[in-house]
Amino acid sequence: MNPQSSVGNEVTILGAGLVGSLLAVYLARRGYSVVIYERRSDLRHTDAAGGRSINLALSDRGWKGLAGAGLDAEVRQMAIPMYGRMVHHTDGTRQPQPYGRADQAIYSVSRAELNRRLLTAAESTGRVRIEFERFCYKVDLNRRQLHFSNGPDDHHIRHSERYSLLFGADGAYSALRFALMYTDQFNAAQTYIEHSYKELHIPPGPGGSWQMEKNYLHIWPRKNFMLIALPNPDGSFTCTLFLHTRGPESFASLQTPEDVQQFFARYFADAVALMPQYLNDFFRNPTSSLMYVTCFPWATEHTCLIGDAAHAIVPFFGQGMNCGFEDCTELNAFMDSEPDWPVLLRRFENSRKPNADAICELALNNFIEMRDLVADPHFLLKKKIEQRLADRYPQQFVSPYQMVSFSHLPYAEALQNGRRINAVLEELAELPDWEQRLDEPHWKRRVEGICFGPL
């Protein structure tokens, strides 16, 4: 069953990024004619803009989205499994921290390469037309028109197109969301966090080898900031420095090569040894802001926000793309049972909104964990207890991280379950003889009360 719009079988999408391209594949496979308007040039014919890409971490929700479009096998050929964090301490020692069971991994993948493959998959359906270098200047909701200019600095309408059903997959600075902000009862907020990010690079070793352990997400936690590195198929690592935008130790304070050298020598000495061009990268690559977006409602009778346009989040749980892909699979599932587009879109937004809010909160919390806690003794004790519970209840105990990354449990439920688990872990961590106490009836009941598996 396919829902029908009031004016035909055509769908328009703003944005040919990851979510827009995948959504187009789903719609085309159902027989819809799709046109996508994308502000950028075609990634397949130009070099991707360097210096702004945080490597993606594909997990189960993202794989489900790709599988539904028949793309998972192809993407696995370019993805590298990461079975845990490799924590780099200031003294140069390293400590692995697994994400879950030995067979559970998130996957490092290039954003640009994945986007290229999704664009090709969309066009190969024969039902998707992608118009590149089309900057949507304004969405006229009353006339159902898209107005295009020559770019962000051009404030004149150069061309207009009508739409019957419009999806805004145009990211955190969505033109559709901007238009919805001028409608009654629409709530929206964008919040910049105090950190920004900059991309750096660790080149391959001799013969294209990896200079660090390949199958880990490498992290240098330094309390209020951190450096991470994700592996690439060519033996390199894409690194990202997350640092305060302003302040004593911030991007604003690192103005000269000497400033940067002293900062990296103090905090990331072992990484510097692997990055011969880090100074050039630091001053060549842009410093980019980080923000999250909340809004509601996402849909009107003829429009709907999806992906980052509806719920942009910070990247610290690696769930932005996975959440956007889950939007596509959930929307597709509603299309199996709901014949009316306006009703379908309302059901979709009401289903997804609580989960979008939950993963936004989880991502912000995970930033604190990654930068502050992964080397903290109390945190490590709780992780030890968590692992012991997983050993004792291998089919029942599921960690909060596993719920998010290795299941399809709604994010909102994962958030609530995680709070309950953390409360018990905190209590156990206060007991010097916690391991011996686990067999006591009281603690046995408490632990069994936070066993939510199998998922």
Coordinates of C-alpha atoms in Angstrom, one line a residue:
M1 CA 0.0 0.0 0.0
N2 CA 1.3 3.5 -0.9
P3 CA -0.2 6.7 0.6
Q4 CA -1.4 9.2 -2.0
S5 CA -1.0 12.9 -1.8
S6 CA -3.9 15.1 -2.8
V7 CA -2.2 16.2 -6.0
G8 CA -0.5 13.1 -7.4
N9 CA 2.4 10.8 -7.2
E10 CA 5.3 13.2 -7.1
V11 CA 7.5 13.9 -4.1
T12 CA 10.1 16.7 -3.7
I13 CA 13.0 16.6 -1.4
L14 CA 15.3 19.4 -0.3
G15 CA 18.8 18.1 0.3
A16 CA 20.7 15.3 -1.4
G17 CA 22.7 14.4 1.7
L18 CA 22.7 11.1 3.4
V19 CA 19.1 11.1 4.6
G20 CA 17.6 12.9 1.5
S21 CA 19.3 10.4 -0.8
L22 CA 18.2 7.3 1.2
L23 CA 14.7 8.7 1.5
A24 CA 14.6 9.1 -2.3
V25 CA 15.6 5.4 -2.7
Y26 CA 12.7 4.3 -0.4
L27 CA 10.2 6.4 -2.2
A28 CA 11.3 5.4 -5.7
R29 CA 11.2 1.8 -4.8
R30 CA 7.5 2.4 -4.0
G31 CA 6.9 3.9 -7.4
Y32 CA 7.0 7.6 -6.6
S33 CA 8.6 10.1 -8.9
V34 CA 11.2 12.1 -6.9
V35 CA 13.1 15.3 -7.5
I36 CA 15.8 16.4 -5.1
Y37 CA 17.2 19.9 -5.0
E38 CA 20.7 20.1 -3.6
R39 CA 22.6 23.3 -2.9
R40 CA 26.1 21.7 -3.4
S41 CA 27.7 20.5 -6.5
D42 CA 27.7 16.8 -7.3
L43 CA 30.1 15.0 -5.0
R44 CA 30.7 12.3 -7.6
H45 CA 32.3 14.8 -9.9
T46 CA 34.2 17.1 -7.5
D47 CA 36.4 16.7 -4.5
A48 CA 34.5 16.7 -1.2
A49 CA 35.1 19.8 0.8
G50 CA 38.0 18.9 3.0
G51 CA 38.4 19.8 6.6
R52 CA 34.8 19.5 7.8
S53 CA 34.0 15.8 7.8
I54 CA 33.6 13.9 11.0
N55 CA 33.9 10.3 10.0
L56 CA 30.6 8.4 10.4
A57 CA 30.0 5.6 12.9
L58 CA 27.5 3.2 11.4
S59 CA 25.6 1.1 13.9
D60 CA 22.6 -1.3 13.8
R61 CA 20.0 1.4 13.1
G62 CA 22.0 2.7 10.2
W63 CA 22.6 -0.7 8.8
K64 CA 18.8 -1.4 8.9
G65 CA 18.2 1.7 6.9
L66 CA 20.7 0.7 4.3
A67 CA 19.4 -2.9 4.2
G68 CA 15.9 -1.7 3.5
A69 CA 17.3 0.1 0.4
G70 CA 19.4 -2.9 -0.6
L71 CA 22.7 -1.1 0.0
D72 CA 24.1 -2.7 3.1
A73 CA 26.3 -5.3 1.4
E74 CA 27.9 -2.7 -0.8
V75 CA 28.6 -0.3 2.1
R76 CA 30.1 -3.1 4.2
Q77 CA 32.9 -3.3 1.7
M78 CA 34.1 0.2 2.6
A79 CA 33.4 0.1 6.3
I80 CA 35.9 -0.7 9.1
P81 CA 34.6 -2.4 12.3
M82 CA 35.5 -0.7 15.6
Y83 CA 35.0 -3.0 18.6
G84 CA 35.6 -0.4 21.3
R85 CA 37.4 2.7 22.3
M86 CA 41.2 2.8 22.6
V87 CA 41.9 5.4 25.3
H88 CA 45.2 7.3 25.0
H89 CA 46.4 8.6 28.4
T90 CA 48.7 11.6 28.8
D91 CA 51.6 9.3 29.8
G92 CA 51.4 7.5 26.4
T93 CA 49.7 4.3 27.7
R94 CA 46.6 2.9 26.0
Q95 CA 43.6 1.2 27.4
P96 CA 41.0 -0.7 25.3
Q97 CA 37.3 -0.4 26.4
P98 CA 35.0 -2.7 24.4
Y99 CA 31.6 -1.4 23.3
G100 CA 29.8 -4.7 24.0
R101 CA 30.2 -8.3 23.2
A102 CA 33.3 -9.5 21.3
D103 CA 31.2 -9.6 18.0
Q104 CA 29.6 -6.2 18.4
A105 CA 31.1 -3.2 16.6
I106 CA 30.3 0.2 15.2
Y107 CA 31.7 0.8 11.7
S108 CA 33.9 3.7 10.5
V109 CA 32.8 5.0 7.1
S110 CA 33.6 8.0 5.0
R111 CA 30.7 10.5 4.9
A112 CA 31.5 11.7 1.4
E113 CA 31.9 8.2 -0.1
L114 CA 28.7 6.9 1.5
N115 CA 26.9 10.0 0.1
R116 CA 28.3 9.3 -3.4
R117 CA 26.9 5.8 -3.3
L118 CA 23.5 6.8 -2.0
L119 CA 23.3 9.4 -4.8
T120 CA 24.1 6.8 -7.4
A121 CA 21.6 4.3 -5.8
A122 CA 18.9 7.0 -6.0
E123 CA 19.5 7.8 -9.6
S124 CA 19.8 4.1 -10.6
T125 CA 16.1 3.6 -9.6
G126 CA 15.1 5.5 -12.8
R127 CA 12.6 7.5 -10.7
V128 CA 14.9 10.1 -9.0
R129 CA 16.1 13.3 -10.6
I130 CA 18.7 15.3 -8.6
E131 CA 19.2 19.0 -9.4
F132 CA 22.5 20.2 -8.1
E133 CA 23.7 23.7 -7.3
R134 CA 20.1 24.7 -6.6
F135 CA 20.0 27.0 -3.5
C136 CA 16.6 27.1 -2.0
Y137 CA 16.2 30.7 -0.8
K138 CA 12.7 30.5 0.5
V139 CA 9.8 28.0 0.9
D140 CA 6.4 29.5 0.3
L141 CA 4.1 27.2 2.3
N142 CA 0.9 28.9 1.2
R143 CA 1.6 28.6 -2.6
R144 CA 3.6 25.4 -2.2
Q145 CA 6.5 26.9 -4.1
L146 CA 10.3 26.7 -3.7
H147 CA 12.1 29.9 -4.6
F148 CA 15.8 29.6 -5.6
S149 CA 18.6 32.1 -5.7
N150 CA 22.2 31.9 -6.9
G151 CA 23.5 31.3 -3.4
P152 CA 23.4 32.3 0.3
D153 CA 24.6 35.8 -0.6
D154 CA 22.1 36.4 -3.3
H155 CA 18.8 37.7 -1.9
H156 CA 16.9 37.7 -5.2
I157 CA 14.5 35.0 -6.4
R158 CA 15.9 33.6 -9.7
H159 CA 13.6 30.7 -10.2
S160 CA 10.6 29.0 -8.6
E161 CA 9.3 25.4 -8.6
R162 CA 6.0 24.0 -7.3
Y163 CA 5.7 21.0 -5.0
S164 CA 2.9 18.7 -4.1
L165 CA 4.6 16.9 -1.2
L166 CA 7.9 18.2 0.2
F167 CA 10.4 16.7 2.6
G168 CA 13.0 18.9 4.2
A169 CA 16.1 16.8 4.4
D170 CA 18.3 19.9 4.2
G171 CA 20.1 19.7 7.4
A172 CA 20.6 21.8 10.5
Y173 CA 20.0 25.1 8.6
S174 CA 16.9 23.8 6.9
A175 CA 15.1 26.2 4.6
L176 CA 11.8 24.4 5.2
R177 CA 12.3 24.7 9.0
F178 CA 13.0 28.4 8.6
A179 CA 9.7 28.8 6.7
L180 CA 7.8 26.8 9.4
M181 CA 9.1 29.1 12.1
Y182 CA 6.8 31.8 10.7
T183 CA 3.7 29.6 11.2
D184 CA 1.4 29.5 14.2
Q185 CA 2.2 27.0 17.0
F186 CA 5.6 26.0 15.7
N187 CA 8.3 25.7 18.4
A188 CA 12.0 25.7 17.4
A189 CA 15.4 26.2 19.1
Q190 CA 18.9 25.8 18.0
T191 CA 21.6 25.7 20.7
Y192 CA 25.3 26.0 20.1
I193 CA 27.5 24.2 22.6
E194 CA 30.7 25.8 23.9
H195 CA 32.9 23.5 21.8
S196 CA 33.9 23.6 18.2
Y197 CA 35.8 21.1 16.1
K198 CA 38.6 20.9 13.6
E199 CA 39.6 18.0 11.4
L200 CA 43.2 16.7 11.4
H201 CA 44.8 13.7 9.7
I202 CA 47.1 10.7 10.5
P203 CA 48.5 9.4 7.2
P204 CA 49.0 5.7 6.4
G205 CA 52.2 4.0 7.6
P206 CA 54.6 2.1 5.3
G207 CA 52.8 0.1 2.6
G208 CA 49.4 1.6 3.5
S209 CA 49.5 0.2 7.0
W210 CA 47.6 1.7 10.0
Q211 CA 49.9 3.4 12.5
M212 CA 47.6 2.5 15.4
E213 CA 45.2 -0.3 16.1
K214 CA 42.8 -0.5 13.2
N215 CA 39.6 -1.7 14.8
Y216 CA 39.1 0.9 17.5
L217 CA 37.8 4.4 17.8
H218 CA 40.9 6.1 19.3
I219 CA 40.3 8.8 21.9
W220 CA 42.5 11.2 23.8
P221 CA 40.2 12.4 26.7
R222 CA 41.5 15.5 28.4
K223 CA 38.7 16.5 30.7
N224 CA 37.1 19.5 29.0
F225 CA 38.3 18.6 25.5
M226 CA 39.4 15.6 23.4
L227 CA 40.9 14.3 20.2
I228 CA 39.4 11.3 18.4
A229 CA 40.6 9.3 15.4
L230 CA 38.6 6.9 13.2
P231 CA 40.3 4.5 10.7
N232 CA 40.0 4.7 6.9
P233 CA 40.5 1.9 4.3
D234 CA 43.7 3.5 3.0
G235 CA 45.5 3.1 6.3
S236 CA 44.9 6.7 7.4
F237 CA 42.9 8.0 10.3
T238 CA 40.5 10.9 10.2
C239 CA 41.1 12.9 13.4
T240 CA 38.8 15.5 15.0
L241 CA 39.8 17.9 17.8
F242 CA 36.9 19.0 20.0
L243 CA 37.9 22.1 21.9
H244 CA 36.3 25.1 23.6
T245 CA 35.6 27.8 21.0
R246 CA 36.8 30.6 23.4
G247 CA 38.7 30.7 26.7
P248 CA 42.2 30.1 28.1
E249 CA 42.6 26.7 26.2
S250 CA 40.5 27.0 23.2
F251 CA 40.6 27.5 19.4
A252 CA 40.6 31.3 20.0
S253 CA 43.8 31.0 22.2
L254 CA 45.7 28.9 19.6
Q255 CA 46.8 31.7 17.2
T256 CA 50.4 30.9 16.3
P257 CA 52.3 27.8 15.3
E258 CA 54.1 28.0 18.6
D259 CA 50.8 28.1 20.5
V260 CA 49.6 24.9 18.7
Q261 CA 52.9 23.1 19.1
Q262 CA 53.0 23.7 22.8
F263 CA 49.3 22.7 23.2
F264 CA 49.7 19.4 21.3
A265 CA 53.0 18.6 22.9
R266 CA 51.4 18.9 26.3
Y267 CA 48.2 17.0 25.6
F268 CA 48.6 14.8 22.5
A269 CA 52.3 14.0 22.3
D270 CA 51.8 10.4 21.0
A271 CA 49.4 11.6 18.4
V272 CA 51.7 14.4 17.2
A273 CA 54.4 11.7 16.4
L274 CA 51.9 10.3 13.9
M275 CA 50.8 13.6 12.3
P276 CA 53.7 15.2 10.4
Q277 CA 51.3 17.7 8.8
Y278 CA 49.2 18.6 11.9
L279 CA 50.3 22.3 11.9
N280 CA 49.3 22.7 8.2
D281 CA 46.1 20.9 8.8
F282 CA 45.3 23.0 11.9
F283 CA 45.7 26.3 10.1
R284 CA 44.3 25.2 6.8
N285 CA 41.1 23.4 7.9
P286 CA 38.2 25.5 9.2
T287 CA 37.0 25.6 12.8
S288 CA 33.4 24.5 12.8
S289 CA 30.7 25.1 15.3
L290 CA 28.6 22.4 17.0
M291 CA 24.9 22.8 17.7
Y292 CA 21.7 20.8 18.2
V293 CA 18.2 21.6 17.0
T294 CA 14.8 20.8 18.5
C295 CA 11.5 21.7 16.9
F296 CA 7.8 20.6 16.6
P297 CA 5.6 20.0 14.8
W298 CA 7.6 18.5 11.9
A299 CA 4.8 18.1 9.5
T300 CA 2.0 20.1 7.8
E301 CA -0.5 18.7 5.3
H302 CA 2.1 19.0 2.4
T303 CA 5.5 19.1 4.1
C304 CA 7.6 17.2 6.6
L305 CA 11.0 17.7 8.2
I306 CA 13.3 14.7 8.5
G307 CA 16.8 13.9 9.7
D308 CA 18.9 16.8 10.9
A309 CA 16.4 19.3 9.6
A310 CA 14.1 18.1 12.4
H311 CA 16.5 17.0 15.1
A312 CA 20.2 17.9 14.5
I313 CA 22.3 16.5 17.4
V314 CA 25.9 16.8 18.4
P315 CA 28.1 13.9 17.1
F316 CA 29.3 12.4 20.4
F317 CA 27.2 9.2 20.3
G318 CA 27.7 8.6 16.6
Q319 CA 24.0 8.5 16.1
G320 CA 23.1 11.5 13.9
M321 CA 23.2 9.6 10.6
N322 CA 21.8 6.4 12.3
C323 CA 18.9 8.4 13.7
G324 CA 18.2 10.0 10.3
F325 CA 18.3 6.6 8.6
E326 CA 15.9 5.2 11.2
D327 CA 13.6 8.1 10.3
C328 CA 13.5 6.6 6.8
T329 CA 12.8 3.1 7.9
E330 CA 10.1 4.3 10.3
L331 CA 8.4 6.4 7.6
N332 CA 8.6 3.5 5.2
A333 CA 6.9 1.3 7.8
F334 CA 4.1 3.7 8.2
M335 CA 3.6 3.7 4.5
D336 CA 2.7 0.1 4.6
S337 CA -0.4 0.7 6.7
E338 CA -1.5 4.3 6.3
P339 CA -3.1 5.4 3.0
D340 CA -3.4 9.1 3.7
W341 CA -0.2 11.3 3.6
P342 CA -1.3 14.0 6.1
V343 CA -2.3 11.3 8.7
L344 CA 0.8 9.3 8.0
L345 CA 3.1 12.4 8.6
R346 CA 1.3 13.2 11.9
R347 CA 1.8 9.6 13.0
F348 CA 5.4 9.7 12.0
E349 CA 6.3 12.9 13.8
N350 CA 4.5 11.8 17.0
S351 CA 6.4 8.5 17.0
R352 CA 9.8 10.0 16.3
K353 CA 9.8 13.2 18.3
P354 CA 10.3 11.6 21.8
N355 CA 13.1 9.4 20.4
A356 CA 14.8 12.4 18.7
D357 CA 14.7 14.3 22.0
A358 CA 16.1 11.3 23.8
I359 CA 19.1 10.8 21.5
C360 CA 19.9 14.5 21.6
E361 CA 20.2 14.1 25.4
L362 CA 22.1 10.9 25.1
A363 CA 24.6 12.5 22.7
L364 CA 25.2 15.5 25.0
N365 CA 25.8 13.1 28.0
N366 CA 28.1 10.9 26.0
F367 CA 30.3 13.9 25.3
I368 CA 30.9 14.3 29.0
E369 CA 31.7 10.6 29.2
M370 CA 34.1 10.6 26.3
R371 CA 36.1 13.7 27.3
D372 CA 35.9 13.6 31.1
L373 CA 35.1 10.1 32.4
V374 CA 36.7 7.4 30.3
A375 CA 39.9 7.8 32.3
D376 CA 38.2 8.5 35.6
P377 CA 38.6 5.8 38.3
H378 CA 35.0 6.0 39.5
F379 CA 33.8 5.6 35.9
L380 CA 36.1 2.7 35.3
L381 CA 34.9 1.0 38.4
K382 CA 31.3 1.3 37.2
K383 CA 32.4 -0.1 33.8
K384 CA 34.0 -3.1 35.7
I385 CA 30.7 -3.7 37.6
E386 CA 28.8 -3.4 34.3
Q387 CA 31.0 -6.0 32.7
R388 CA 30.6 -8.3 35.6
L389 CA 26.9 -8.1 35.4
A390 CA 27.1 -8.8 31.7
D391 CA 29.2 -11.9 32.5
R392 CA 26.7 -13.1 35.1
Y393 CA 23.6 -12.4 33.0
P394 CA 24.8 -12.7 29.4
Q395 CA 21.4 -12.9 27.8
Q396 CA 19.6 -10.5 30.1
F397 CA 21.9 -7.6 31.0
V398 CA 22.3 -5.0 28.2
S399 CA 24.3 -1.9 28.8
P400 CA 22.9 1.5 27.9
Y401 CA 25.5 1.8 25.1
Q402 CA 24.4 -1.5 23.6
M403 CA 20.8 -0.4 23.7
V404 CA 21.6 2.6 21.6
S405 CA 24.2 1.1 19.2
F406 CA 23.3 -2.6 18.9
S407 CA 19.5 -2.7 19.1
H408 CA 16.5 -1.0 17.6
L409 CA 15.0 -0.2 21.0
P410 CA 13.4 3.3 20.9
Y411 CA 15.9 5.9 22.0
A412 CA 13.5 7.1 24.6
E413 CA 13.3 3.7 26.3
A414 CA 17.1 3.4 26.1
L415 CA 17.4 6.7 27.9
Q416 CA 15.1 5.7 30.7
N417 CA 16.6 2.2 31.0
G418 CA 20.1 3.8 31.2
R419 CA 19.1 6.0 34.1
R420 CA 17.9 3.0 36.0
I421 CA 21.0 1.0 35.3
N422 CA 23.3 3.9 36.3
A423 CA 21.5 4.3 39.6
V424 CA 22.2 0.7 40.5
L425 CA 25.8 1.0 39.3
E426 CA 26.3 4.1 41.5
E427 CA 25.0 2.2 44.5
L428 CA 27.2 -0.8 43.9
A429 CA 30.3 1.3 43.3
E430 CA 29.9 2.7 46.9
L431 CA 30.3 -0.8 48.3
P432 CA 33.9 -1.9 48.9
D433 CA 32.8 -5.5 48.7
W434 CA 30.3 -5.1 45.8
E435 CA 31.4 -8.3 44.1
Q436 CA 30.7 -10.5 47.1
R437 CA 27.3 -8.7 47.7
L438 CA 25.9 -9.6 44.3
D439 CA 24.7 -13.0 45.5
E440 CA 22.7 -11.4 48.3
P441 CA 18.9 -11.5 47.7
H442 CA 18.6 -7.7 47.9
W443 CA 21.2 -7.1 45.2
K444 CA 20.1 -10.0 43.2
R445 CA 16.7 -8.5 42.9
R446 CA 18.1 -5.1 42.2
V447 CA 20.3 -6.4 39.4
E448 CA 17.6 -8.5 37.9
G449 CA 15.4 -5.5 37.9
I450 CA 17.7 -3.7 35.4
C451 CA 18.1 -6.7 33.0
F452 CA 16.2 -5.6 29.9
G453 CA 17.4 -8.2 27.4
P454 CA 17.4 -9.9 25.1
L455 CA 16.6 -7.0 22.9

